[in-house]
Tab-separated table of N, CA and C in Angstrom:
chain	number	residue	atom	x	y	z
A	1	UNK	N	7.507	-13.444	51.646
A	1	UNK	CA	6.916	-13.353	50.330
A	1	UNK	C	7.996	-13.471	49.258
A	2	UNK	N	9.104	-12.637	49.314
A	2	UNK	CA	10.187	-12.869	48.415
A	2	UNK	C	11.117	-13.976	48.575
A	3	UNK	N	10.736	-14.778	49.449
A	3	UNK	CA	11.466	-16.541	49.249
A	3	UNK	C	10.188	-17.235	48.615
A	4	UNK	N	9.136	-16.891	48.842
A	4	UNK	CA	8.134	-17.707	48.248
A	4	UNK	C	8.389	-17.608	46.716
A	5	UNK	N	8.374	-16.244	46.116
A	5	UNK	CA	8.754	-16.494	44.521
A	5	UNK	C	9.960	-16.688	44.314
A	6	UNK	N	10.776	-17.218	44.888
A	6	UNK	CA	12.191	-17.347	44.385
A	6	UNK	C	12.237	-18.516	44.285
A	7	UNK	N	11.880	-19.124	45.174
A	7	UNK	CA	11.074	-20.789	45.638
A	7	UNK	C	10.138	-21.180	43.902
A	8	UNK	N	9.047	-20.546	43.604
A	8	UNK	CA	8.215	-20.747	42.763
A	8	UNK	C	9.276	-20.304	41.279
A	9	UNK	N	10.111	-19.769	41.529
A	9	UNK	CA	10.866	-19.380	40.124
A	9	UNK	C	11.559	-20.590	39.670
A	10	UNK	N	12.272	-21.149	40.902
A	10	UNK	CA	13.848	-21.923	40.504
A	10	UNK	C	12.907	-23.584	40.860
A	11	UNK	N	11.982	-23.728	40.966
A	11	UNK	CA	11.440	-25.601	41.156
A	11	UNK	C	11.132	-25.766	39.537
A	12	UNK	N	11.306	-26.870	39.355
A	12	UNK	CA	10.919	-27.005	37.648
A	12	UNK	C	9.408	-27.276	38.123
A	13	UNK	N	8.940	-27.073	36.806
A	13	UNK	CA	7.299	-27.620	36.962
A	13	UNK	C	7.523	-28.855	35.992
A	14	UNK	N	6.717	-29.839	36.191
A	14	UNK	CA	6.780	-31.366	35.639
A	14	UNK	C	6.247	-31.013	33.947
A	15	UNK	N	7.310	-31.388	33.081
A	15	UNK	CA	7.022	-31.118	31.728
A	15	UNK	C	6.156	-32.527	30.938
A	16	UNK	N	5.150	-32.588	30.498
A	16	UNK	CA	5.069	-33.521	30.211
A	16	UNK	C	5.744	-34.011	28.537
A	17	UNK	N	5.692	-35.303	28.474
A	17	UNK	CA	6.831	-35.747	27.164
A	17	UNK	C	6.174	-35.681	25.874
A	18	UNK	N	6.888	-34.491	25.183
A	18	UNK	CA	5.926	-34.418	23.642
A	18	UNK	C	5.498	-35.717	22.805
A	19	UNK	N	3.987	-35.964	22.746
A	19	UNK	CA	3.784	-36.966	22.083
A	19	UNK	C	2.369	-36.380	21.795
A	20	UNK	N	1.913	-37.338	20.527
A	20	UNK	CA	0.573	-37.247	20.083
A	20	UNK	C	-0.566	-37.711	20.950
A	21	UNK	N	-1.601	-37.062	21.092
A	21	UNK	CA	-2.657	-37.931	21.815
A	21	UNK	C	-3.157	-39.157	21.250
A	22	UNK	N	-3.275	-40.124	21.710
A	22	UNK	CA	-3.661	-41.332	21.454
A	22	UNK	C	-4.219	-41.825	20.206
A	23	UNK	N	-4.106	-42.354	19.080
A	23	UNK	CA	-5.574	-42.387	18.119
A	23	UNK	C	-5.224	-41.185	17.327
A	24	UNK	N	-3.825	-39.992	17.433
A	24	UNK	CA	-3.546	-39.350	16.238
A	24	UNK	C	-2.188	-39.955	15.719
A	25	UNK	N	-1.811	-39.434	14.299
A	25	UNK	CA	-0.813	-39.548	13.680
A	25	UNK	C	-0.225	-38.296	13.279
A	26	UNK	N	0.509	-38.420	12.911
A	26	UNK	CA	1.555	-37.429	12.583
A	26	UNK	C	0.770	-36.500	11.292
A	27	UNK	N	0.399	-37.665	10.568
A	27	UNK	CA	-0.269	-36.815	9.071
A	27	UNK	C	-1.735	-36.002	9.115
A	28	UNK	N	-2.123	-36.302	10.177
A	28	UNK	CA	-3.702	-35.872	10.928
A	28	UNK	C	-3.253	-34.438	11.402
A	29	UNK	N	-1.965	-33.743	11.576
A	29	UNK	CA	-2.096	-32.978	12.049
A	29	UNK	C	-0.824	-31.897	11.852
A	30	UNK	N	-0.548	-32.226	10.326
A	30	UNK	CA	0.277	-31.754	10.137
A	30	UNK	C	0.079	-30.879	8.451
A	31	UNK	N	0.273	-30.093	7.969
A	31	UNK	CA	-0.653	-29.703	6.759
A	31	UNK	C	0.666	-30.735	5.781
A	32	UNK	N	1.729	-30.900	6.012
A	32	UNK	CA	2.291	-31.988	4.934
A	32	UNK	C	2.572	-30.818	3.806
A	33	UNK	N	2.732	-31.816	2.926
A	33	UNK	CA	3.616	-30.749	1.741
A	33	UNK	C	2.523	-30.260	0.670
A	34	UNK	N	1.205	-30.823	0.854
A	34	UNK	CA	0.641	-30.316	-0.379
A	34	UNK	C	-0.241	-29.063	0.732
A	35	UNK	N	-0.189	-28.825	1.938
A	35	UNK	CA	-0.557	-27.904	2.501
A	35	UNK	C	0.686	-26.638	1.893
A	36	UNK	N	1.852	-27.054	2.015
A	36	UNK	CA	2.689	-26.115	2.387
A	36	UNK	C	2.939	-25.834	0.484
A	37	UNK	N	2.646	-26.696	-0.132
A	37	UNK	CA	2.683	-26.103	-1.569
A	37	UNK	C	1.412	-24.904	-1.769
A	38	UNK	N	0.366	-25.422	-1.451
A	38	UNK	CA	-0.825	-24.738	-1.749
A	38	UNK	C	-0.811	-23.138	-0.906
A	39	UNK	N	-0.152	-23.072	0.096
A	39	UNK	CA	0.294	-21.449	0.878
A	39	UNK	C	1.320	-20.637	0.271
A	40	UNK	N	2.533	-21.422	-0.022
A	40	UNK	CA	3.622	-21.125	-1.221
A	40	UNK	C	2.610	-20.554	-2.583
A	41	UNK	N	2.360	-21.250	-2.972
A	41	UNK	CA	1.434	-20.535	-4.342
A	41	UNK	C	0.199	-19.537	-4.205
A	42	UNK	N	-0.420	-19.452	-2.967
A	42	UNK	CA	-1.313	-17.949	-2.798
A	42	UNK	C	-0.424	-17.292	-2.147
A	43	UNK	N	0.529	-17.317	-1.532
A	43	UNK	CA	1.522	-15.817	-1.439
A	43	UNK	C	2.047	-15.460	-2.775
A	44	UNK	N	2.623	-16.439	-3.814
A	44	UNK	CA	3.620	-15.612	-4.825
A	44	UNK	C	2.274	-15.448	-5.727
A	45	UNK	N	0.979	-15.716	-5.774
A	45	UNK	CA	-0.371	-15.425	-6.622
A	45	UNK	C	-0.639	-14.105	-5.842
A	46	UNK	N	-0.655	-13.530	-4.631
A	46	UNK	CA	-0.714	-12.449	-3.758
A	46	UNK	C	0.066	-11.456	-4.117
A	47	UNK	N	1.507	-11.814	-4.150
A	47	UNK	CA	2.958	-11.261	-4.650
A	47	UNK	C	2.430	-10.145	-5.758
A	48	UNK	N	2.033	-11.163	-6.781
A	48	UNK	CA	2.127	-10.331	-7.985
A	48	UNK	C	0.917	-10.129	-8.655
A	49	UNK	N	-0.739	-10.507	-7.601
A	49	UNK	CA	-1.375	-9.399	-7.355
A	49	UNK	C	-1.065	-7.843	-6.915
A	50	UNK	N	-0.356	-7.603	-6.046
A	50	UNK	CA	-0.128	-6.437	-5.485
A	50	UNK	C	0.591	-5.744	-6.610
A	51	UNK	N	1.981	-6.206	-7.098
A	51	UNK	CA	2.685	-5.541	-7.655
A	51	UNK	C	1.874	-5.473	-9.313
A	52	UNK	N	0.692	-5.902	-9.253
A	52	UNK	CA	0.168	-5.605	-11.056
A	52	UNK	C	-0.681	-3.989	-10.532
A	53	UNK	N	-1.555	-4.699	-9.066
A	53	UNK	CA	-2.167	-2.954	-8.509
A	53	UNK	C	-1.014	-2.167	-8.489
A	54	UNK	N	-0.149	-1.753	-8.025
A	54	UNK	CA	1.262	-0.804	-8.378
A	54	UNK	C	0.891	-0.253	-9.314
A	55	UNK	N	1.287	-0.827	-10.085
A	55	UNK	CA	1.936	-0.803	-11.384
A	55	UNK	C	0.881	-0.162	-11.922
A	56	UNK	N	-0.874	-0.520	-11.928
A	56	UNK	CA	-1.922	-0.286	-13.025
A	56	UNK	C	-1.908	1.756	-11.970
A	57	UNK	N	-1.971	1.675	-10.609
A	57	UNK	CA	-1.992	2.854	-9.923
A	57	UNK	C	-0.758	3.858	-10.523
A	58	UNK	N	0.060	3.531	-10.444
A	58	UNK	CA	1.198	4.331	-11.282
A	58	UNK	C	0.614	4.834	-12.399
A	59	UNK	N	0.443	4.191	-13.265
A	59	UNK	CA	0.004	4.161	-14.512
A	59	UNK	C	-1.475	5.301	-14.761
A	60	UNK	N	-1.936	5.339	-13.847
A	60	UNK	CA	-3.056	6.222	-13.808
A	60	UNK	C	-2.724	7.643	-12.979
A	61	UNK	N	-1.951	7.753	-12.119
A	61	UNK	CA	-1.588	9.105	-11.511
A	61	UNK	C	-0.321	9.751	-12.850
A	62	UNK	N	0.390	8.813	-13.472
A	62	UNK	CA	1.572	9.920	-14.323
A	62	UNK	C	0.396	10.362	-15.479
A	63	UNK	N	-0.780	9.540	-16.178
A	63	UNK	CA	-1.684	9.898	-16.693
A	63	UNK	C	-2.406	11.649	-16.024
A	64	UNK	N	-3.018	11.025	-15.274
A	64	UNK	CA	-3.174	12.430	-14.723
A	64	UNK	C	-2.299	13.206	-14.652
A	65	UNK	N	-1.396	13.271	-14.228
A	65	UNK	CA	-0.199	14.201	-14.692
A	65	UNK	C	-0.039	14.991	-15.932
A	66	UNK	N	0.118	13.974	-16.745
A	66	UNK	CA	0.110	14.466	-18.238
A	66	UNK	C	-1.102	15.437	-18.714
A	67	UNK	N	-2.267	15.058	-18.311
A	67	UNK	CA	-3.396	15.630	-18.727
A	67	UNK	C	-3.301	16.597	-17.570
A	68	UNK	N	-3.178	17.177	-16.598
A	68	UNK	CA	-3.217	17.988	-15.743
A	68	UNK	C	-1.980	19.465	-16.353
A	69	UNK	N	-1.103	19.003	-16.798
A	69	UNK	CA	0.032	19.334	-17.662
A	69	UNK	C	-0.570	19.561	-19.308
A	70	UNK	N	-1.231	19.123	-19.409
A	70	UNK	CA	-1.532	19.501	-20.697
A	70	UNK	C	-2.477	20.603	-20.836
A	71	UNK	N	-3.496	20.382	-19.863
A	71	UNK	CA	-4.605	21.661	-19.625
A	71	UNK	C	-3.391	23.000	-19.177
A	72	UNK	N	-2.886	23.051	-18.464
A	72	UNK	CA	-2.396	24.151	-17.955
A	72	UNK	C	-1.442	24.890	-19.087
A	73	UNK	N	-0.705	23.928	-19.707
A	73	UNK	CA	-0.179	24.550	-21.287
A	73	UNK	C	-1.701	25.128	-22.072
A	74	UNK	N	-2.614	24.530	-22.157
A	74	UNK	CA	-3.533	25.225	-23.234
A	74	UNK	C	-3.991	26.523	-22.458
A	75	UNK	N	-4.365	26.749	-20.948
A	75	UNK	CA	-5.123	27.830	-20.434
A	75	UNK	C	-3.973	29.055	-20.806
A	76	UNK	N	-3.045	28.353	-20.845
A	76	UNK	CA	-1.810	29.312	-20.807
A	76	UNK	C	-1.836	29.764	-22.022
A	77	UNK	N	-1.790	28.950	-22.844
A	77	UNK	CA	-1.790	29.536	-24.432
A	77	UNK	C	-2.986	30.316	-24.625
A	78	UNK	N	-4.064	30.468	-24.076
A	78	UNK	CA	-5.222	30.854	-24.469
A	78	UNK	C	-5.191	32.478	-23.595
A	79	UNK	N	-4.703	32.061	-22.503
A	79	UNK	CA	-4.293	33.517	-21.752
A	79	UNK	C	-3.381	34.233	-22.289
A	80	UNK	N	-2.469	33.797	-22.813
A	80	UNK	CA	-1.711	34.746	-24.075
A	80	UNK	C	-2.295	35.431	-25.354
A	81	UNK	N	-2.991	34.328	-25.886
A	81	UNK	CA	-3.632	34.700	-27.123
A	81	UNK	C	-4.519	35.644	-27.038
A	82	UNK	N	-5.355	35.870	-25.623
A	82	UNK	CA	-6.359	36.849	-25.418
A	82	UNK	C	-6.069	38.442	-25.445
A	83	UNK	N	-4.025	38.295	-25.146
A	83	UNK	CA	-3.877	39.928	-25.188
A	83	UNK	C	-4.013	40.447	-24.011
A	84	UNK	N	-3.393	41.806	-24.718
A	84	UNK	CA	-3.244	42.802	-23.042
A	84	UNK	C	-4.502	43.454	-22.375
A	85	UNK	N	-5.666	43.193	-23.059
A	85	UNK	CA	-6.509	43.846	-22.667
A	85	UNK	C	-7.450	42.495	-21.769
A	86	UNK	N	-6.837	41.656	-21.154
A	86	UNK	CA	-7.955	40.695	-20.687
A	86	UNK	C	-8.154	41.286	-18.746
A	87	UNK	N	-7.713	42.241	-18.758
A	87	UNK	CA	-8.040	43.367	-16.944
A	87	UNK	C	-7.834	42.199	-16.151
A	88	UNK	N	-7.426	41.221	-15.441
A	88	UNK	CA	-7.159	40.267	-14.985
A	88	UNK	C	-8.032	39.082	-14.964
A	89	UNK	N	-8.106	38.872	-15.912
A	89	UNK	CA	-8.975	37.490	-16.597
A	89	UNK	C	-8.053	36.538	-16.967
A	90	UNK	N	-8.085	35.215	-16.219
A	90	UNK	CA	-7.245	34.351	-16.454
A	90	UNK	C	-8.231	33.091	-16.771
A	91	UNK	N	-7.784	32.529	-17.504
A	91	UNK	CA	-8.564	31.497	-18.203
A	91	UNK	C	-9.878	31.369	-18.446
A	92	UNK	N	-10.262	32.363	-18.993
A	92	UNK	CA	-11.452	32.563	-19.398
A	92	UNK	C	-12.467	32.906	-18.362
A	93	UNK	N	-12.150	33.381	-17.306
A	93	UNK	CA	-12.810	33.415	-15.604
A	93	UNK	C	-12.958	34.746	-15.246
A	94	UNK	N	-13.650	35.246	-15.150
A	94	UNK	CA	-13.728	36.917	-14.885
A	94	UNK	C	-13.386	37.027	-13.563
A	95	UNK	N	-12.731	38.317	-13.709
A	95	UNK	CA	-12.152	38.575	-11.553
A	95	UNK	C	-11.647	37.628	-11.250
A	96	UNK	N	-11.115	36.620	-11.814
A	96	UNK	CA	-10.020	35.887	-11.175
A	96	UNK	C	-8.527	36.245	-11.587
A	97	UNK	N	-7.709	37.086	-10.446
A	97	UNK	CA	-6.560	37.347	-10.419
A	97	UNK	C	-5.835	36.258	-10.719
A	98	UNK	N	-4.485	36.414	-11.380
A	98	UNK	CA	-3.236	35.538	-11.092
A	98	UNK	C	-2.680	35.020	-9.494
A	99	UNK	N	-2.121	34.042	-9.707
A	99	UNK	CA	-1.863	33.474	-8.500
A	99	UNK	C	-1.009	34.343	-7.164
A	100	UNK	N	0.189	35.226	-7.690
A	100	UNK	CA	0.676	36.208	-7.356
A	100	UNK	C	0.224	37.497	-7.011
A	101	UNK	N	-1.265	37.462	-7.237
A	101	UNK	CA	-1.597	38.845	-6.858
A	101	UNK	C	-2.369	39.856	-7.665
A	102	UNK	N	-0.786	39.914	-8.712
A	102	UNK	CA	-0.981	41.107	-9.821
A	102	UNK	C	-2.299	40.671	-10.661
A	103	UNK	N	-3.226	41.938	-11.020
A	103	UNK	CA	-3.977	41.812	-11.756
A	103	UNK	C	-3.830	41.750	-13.539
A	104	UNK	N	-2.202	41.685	-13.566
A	104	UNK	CA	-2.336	41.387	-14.608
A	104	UNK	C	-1.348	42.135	-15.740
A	105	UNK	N	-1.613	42.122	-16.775
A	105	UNK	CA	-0.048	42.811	-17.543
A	105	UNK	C	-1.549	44.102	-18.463
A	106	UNK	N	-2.968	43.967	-18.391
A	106	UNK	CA	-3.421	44.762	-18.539
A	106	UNK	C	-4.025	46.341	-17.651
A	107	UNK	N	-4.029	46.119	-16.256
A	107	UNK	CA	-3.895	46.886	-15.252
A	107	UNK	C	-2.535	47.665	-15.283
A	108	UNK	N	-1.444	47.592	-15.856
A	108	UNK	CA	-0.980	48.368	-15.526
A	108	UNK	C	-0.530	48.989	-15.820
């Protein structure tokens, strides 16, 4: 068995000689240059599709950011302004403790 594939490894097999089948040409089967222009121009049209989505996605999460950042400055200001007597009332929310625990700078 192991001369048989050693046998089947090392015989060439008959290659046949690259050519077109009969009745084709070269240009029948080749996309040519206005193929290869027209793939060139939907990748770099692809290109900078993607990188405009980036860019518009960026643009909407530092947004949120800002406004996420901006609410938390006002609850904050408003949780100050309310004074020592708010018993652990944080942003206008009854019985909702601070994140830490403490009930608060009026508890204690």
């Amino acid at each position: 068995m192991h001369h048989f594939l050693i046998a089947l490894a090392t015989t060439p097999s008959p290659t046949p000689t690259p050519s077109l089948r009969p009745g084709l040409s070269e240009d029948q089967v080749t996309p040519g240059t206005w193929g290869f222009v027209l793939t060139a121009f939907i990748v770099v049209l692809t290109t900078f599709l993607i990188v405009d989505m980036v860019r518009r996605i960026r643009r909407v999460r530092y947004r949120a950011q800002v406004e996420e950042a901006l609410v938390g400055e006002t609850d904050g200001a408003e949780a100050e302004a309310d004074g020592a007597g708010t018993g652990g009332v944080v942003s206008g929310k009854p019985g909702v403790e601070e994140s830490d625990g403490d009930a608060g700078s009026g508890a204690r």
